[in-house]
mmCIF file of C-alpha atoms in Angstrom:
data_model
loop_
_atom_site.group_PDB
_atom_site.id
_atom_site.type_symbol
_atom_site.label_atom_id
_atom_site.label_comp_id
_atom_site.label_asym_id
_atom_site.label_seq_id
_atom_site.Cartn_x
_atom_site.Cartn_y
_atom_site.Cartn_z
ATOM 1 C CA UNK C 1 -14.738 55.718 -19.887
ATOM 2 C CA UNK C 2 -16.275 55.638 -16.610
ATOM 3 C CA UNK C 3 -18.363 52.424 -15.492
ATOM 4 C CA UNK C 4 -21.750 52.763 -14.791
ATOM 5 C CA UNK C 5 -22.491 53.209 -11.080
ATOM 6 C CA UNK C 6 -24.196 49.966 -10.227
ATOM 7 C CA UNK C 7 -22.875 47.855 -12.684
ATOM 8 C CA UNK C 8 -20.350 45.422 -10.909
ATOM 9 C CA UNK C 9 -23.916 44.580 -8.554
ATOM 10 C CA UNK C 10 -25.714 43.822 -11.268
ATOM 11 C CA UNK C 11 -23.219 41.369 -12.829
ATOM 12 C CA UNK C 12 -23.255 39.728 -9.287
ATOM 13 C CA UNK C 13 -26.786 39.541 -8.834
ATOM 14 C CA UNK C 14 -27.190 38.237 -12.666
ATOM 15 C CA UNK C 15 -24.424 35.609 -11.123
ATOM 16 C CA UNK C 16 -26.579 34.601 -8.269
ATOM 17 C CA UNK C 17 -29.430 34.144 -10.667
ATOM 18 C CA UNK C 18 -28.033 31.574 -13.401
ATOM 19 C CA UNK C 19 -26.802 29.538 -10.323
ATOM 20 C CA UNK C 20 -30.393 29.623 -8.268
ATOM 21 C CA UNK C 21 -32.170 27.933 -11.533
ATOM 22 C CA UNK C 22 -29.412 25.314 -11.973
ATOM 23 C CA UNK C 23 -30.053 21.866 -10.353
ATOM 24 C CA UNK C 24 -27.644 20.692 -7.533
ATOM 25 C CA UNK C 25 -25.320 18.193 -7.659
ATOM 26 C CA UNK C 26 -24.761 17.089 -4.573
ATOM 27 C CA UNK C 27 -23.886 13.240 -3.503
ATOM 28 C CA UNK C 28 -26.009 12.330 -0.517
ATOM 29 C CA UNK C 29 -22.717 11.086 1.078
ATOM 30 C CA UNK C 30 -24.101 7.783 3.590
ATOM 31 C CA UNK C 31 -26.583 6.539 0.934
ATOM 32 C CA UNK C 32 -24.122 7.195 -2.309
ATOM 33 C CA UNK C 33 -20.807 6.103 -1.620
ATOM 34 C CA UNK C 34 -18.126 8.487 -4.033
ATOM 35 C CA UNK C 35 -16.163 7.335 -6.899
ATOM 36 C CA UNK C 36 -12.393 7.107 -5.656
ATOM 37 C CA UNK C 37 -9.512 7.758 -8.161
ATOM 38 C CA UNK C 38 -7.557 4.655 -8.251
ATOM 39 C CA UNK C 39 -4.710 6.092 -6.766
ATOM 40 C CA UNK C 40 -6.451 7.403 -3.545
ATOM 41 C CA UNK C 41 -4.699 7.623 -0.438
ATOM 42 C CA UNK C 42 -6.768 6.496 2.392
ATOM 43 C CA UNK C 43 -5.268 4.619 4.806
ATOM 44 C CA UNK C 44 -2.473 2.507 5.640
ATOM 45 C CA UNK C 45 -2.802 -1.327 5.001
ATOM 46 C CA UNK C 46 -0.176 -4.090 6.701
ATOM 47 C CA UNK C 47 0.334 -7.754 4.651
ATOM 48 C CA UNK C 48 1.906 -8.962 7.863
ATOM 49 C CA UNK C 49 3.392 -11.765 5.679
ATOM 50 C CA UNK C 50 6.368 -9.595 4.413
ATOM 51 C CA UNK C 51 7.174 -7.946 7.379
ATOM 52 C CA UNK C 52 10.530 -8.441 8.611
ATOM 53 C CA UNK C 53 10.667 -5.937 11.494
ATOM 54 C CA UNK C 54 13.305 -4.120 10.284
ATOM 55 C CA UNK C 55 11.653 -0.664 11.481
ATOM 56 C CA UNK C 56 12.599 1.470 8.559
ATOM 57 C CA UNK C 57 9.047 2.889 8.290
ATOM 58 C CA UNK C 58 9.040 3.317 12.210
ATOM 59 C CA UNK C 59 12.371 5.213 11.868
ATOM 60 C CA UNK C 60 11.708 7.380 8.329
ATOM 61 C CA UNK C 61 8.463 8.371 9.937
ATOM 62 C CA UNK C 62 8.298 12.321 10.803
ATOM 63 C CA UNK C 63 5.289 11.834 13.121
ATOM 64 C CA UNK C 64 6.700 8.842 14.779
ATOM 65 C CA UNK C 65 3.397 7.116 14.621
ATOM 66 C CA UNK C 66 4.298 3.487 14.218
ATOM 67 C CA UNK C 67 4.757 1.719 16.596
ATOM 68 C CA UNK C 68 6.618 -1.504 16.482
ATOM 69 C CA UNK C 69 7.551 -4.189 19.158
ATOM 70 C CA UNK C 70 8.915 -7.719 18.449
ATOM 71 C CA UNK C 71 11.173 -10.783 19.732
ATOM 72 C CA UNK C 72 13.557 -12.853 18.352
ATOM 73 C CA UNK C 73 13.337 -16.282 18.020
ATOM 74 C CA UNK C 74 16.231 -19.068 16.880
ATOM 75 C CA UNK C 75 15.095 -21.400 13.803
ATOM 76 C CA UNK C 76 16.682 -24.337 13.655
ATOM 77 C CA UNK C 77 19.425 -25.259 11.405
ATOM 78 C CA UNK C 78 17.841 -26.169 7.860
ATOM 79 C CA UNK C 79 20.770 -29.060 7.348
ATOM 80 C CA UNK C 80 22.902 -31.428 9.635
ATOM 81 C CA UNK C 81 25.516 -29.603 10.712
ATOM 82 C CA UNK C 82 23.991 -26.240 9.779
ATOM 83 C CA UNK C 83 24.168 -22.873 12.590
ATOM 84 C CA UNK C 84 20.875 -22.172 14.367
ATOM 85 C CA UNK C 85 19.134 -18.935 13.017
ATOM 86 C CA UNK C 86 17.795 -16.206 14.967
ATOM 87 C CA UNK C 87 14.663 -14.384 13.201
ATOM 88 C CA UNK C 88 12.502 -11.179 14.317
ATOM 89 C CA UNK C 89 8.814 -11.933 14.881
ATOM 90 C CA UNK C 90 6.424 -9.667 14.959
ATOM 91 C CA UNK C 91 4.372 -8.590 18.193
ATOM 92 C CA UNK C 92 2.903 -5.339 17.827
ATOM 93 C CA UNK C 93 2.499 -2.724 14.645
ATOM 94 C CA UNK C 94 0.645 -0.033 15.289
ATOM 95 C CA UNK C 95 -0.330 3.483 13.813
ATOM 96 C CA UNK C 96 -1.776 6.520 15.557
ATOM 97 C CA UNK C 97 -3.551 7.823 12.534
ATOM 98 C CA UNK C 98 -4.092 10.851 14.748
ATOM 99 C CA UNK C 99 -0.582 11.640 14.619
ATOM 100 C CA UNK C 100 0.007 10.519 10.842
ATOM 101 C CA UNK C 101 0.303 13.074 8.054
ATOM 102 C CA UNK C 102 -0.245 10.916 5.325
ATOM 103 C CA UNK C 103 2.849 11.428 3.740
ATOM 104 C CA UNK C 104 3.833 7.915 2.798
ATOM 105 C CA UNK C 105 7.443 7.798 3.372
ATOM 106 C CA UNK C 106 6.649 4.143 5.208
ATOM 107 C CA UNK C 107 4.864 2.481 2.388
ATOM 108 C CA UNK C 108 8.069 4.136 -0.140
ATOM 109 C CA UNK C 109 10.508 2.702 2.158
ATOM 110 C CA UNK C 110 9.680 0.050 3.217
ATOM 111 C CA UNK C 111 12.038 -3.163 1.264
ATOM 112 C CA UNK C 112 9.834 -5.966 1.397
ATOM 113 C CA UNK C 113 6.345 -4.070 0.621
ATOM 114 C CA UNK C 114 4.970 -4.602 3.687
ATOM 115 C CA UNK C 115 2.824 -1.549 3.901
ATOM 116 C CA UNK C 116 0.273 -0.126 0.761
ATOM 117 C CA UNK C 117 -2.422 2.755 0.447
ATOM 118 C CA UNK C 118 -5.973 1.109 0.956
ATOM 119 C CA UNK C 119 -8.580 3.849 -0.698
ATOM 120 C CA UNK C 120 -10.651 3.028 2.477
ATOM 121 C CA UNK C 121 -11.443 6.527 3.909
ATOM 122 C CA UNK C 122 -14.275 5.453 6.566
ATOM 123 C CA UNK C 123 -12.785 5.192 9.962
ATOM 124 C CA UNK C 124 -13.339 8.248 12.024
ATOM 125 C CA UNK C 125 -13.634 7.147 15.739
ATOM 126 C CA UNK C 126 -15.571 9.304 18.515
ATOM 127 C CA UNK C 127 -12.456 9.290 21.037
ATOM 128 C CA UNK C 128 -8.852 10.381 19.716
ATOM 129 C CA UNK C 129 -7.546 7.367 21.534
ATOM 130 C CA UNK C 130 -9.239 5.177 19.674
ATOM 131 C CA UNK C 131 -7.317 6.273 16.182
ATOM 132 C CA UNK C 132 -4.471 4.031 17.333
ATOM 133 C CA UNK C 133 -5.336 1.119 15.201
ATOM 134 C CA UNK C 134 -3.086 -2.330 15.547
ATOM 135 C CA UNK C 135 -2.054 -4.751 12.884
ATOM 136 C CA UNK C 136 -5.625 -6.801 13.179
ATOM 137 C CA UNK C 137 -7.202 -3.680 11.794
ATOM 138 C CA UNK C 138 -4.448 -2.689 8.959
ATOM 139 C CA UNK C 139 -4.586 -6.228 7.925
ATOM 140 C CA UNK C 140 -8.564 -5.943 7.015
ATOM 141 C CA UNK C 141 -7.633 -2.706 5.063
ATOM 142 C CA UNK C 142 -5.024 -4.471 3.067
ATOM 143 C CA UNK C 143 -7.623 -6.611 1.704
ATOM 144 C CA UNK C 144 -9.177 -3.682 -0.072
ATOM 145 C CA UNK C 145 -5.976 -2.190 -1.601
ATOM 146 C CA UNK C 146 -6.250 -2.666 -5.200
ATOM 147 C CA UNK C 147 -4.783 -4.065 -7.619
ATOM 148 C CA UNK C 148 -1.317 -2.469 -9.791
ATOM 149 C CA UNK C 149 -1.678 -0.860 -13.044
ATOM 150 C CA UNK C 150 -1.153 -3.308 -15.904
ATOM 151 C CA UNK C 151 2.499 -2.952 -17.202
ATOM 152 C CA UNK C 152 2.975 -1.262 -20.467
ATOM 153 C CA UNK C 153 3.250 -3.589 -23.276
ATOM 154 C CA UNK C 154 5.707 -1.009 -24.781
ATOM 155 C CA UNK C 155 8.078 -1.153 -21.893
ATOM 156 C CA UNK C 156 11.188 -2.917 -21.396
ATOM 157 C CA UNK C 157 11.580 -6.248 -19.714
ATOM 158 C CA UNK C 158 13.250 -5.815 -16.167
ATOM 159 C CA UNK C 159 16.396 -7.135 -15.842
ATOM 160 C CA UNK C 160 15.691 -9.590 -13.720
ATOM 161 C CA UNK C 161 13.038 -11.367 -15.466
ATOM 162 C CA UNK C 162 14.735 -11.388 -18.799
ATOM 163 C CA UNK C 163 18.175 -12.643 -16.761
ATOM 164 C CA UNK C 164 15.945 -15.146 -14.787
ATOM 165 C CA UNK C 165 14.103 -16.504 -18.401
ATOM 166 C CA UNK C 166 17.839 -16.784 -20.123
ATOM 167 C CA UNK C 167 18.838 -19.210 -17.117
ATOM 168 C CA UNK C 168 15.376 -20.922 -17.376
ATOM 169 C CA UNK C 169 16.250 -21.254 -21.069
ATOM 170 C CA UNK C 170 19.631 -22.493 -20.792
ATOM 171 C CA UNK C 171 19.114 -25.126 -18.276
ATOM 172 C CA UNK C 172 15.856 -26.379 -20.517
ATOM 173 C CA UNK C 173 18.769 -26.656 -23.638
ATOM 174 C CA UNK C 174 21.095 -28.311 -21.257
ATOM 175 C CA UNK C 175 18.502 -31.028 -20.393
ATOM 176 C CA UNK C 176 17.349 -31.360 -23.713
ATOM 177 C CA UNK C 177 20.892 -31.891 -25.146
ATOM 178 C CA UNK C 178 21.636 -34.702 -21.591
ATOM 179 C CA UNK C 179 18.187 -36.264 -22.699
ATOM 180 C CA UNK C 180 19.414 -36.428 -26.682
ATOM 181 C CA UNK C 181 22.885 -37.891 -25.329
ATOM 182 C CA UNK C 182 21.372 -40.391 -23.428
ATOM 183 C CA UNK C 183 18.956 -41.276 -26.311
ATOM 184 C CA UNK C 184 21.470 -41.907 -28.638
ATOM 185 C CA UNK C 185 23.555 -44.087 -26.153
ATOM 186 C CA UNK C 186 20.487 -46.207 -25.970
ATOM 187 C CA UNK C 187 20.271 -46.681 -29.535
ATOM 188 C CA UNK C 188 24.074 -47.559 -29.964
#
């Protein structure tokens, strides 16, 4: 059967008329700020605290858009007779967030979690040169990163804490069996 000449602009028009009567729903952006998912990915933040200038993030990057400069400095020996240490500070850490893709191969590789998503998303700048921002600024966006998910109460212990609560235990036993020795060579 043939359709009806006409019929595939009626069903658009009909189209165009449901949505005309519906009500909009659209956010007035400036005045309503959106509801993020927790997981959003809006910039980079820096805890400058953990840093150790090793540079992995600078070299995994694709973009190269870190930039990293630092010195070394020598800490002194912690005991008599110890070596002097030599320890990398950090000077400069930078990201062109013109360059980055948002990928997040730094915050993934970095070892001492240095570097976490902030779900900040307001920081367009009028001049390209200006989306260079140093550590001063990616240490105010790690203040707004939030916090992990709650671990699964199902889930296994990790390793290390359950290794790390056997020692605890054992030394407590240890000092509790000294403090019984001792009592009882009091008593005798």
């Amino acid at each position: 059967m043939s359709p009806i000449p006409g019929s595939g602009l009626a069903k658009g028009l009909a189209v165009t008329l449901r949505t005309m009567t519906k009500r909009a729903h659209t956010a007035q952006y400036p005045d309503k700020q959106p509801e993020l998912p927790p997981r959003t990915r809006g910039v980079i933040g820096l805890f400058e605290e953990n840093c150790t200038v090793c540079m992995l993030c600078a070299r995994e990057c694709p973009d190269w858009c870190i930039y990293i400069d630092s010195h070394k400095e020598t800490v002194p020996a912690a005991t008599p007779g110890g070596r002097e240490r030599s320890r990398n500070v950090l000077d400069r850490f930078a990201i062109d967030f013109a360059l980055c893709m948002y990928c997040g191969i730094c915050i993934e590789v970095c070892p001492f979690d240095a570097l976490f998503w902030s779900p900040e998303f307001e920081y367009a700048e009028t001049d390209i040169h200006e989306l260079t921002h140093e550590r001063d600024k990616l240490r105010e966006w790690m203040w707004t990163v939030p916090e992990p998910p709650a671990l699964d109460p199902r889930a296994e212990e990790p390793k290390e804490i359950g290794a790390a609560r056997k020692a605890a235990e054992k030394a407590a036993a240890a000092a509790a069996a000294q403090a019984d020795a001792e009592a009882e060579g009091d008593q005798q």
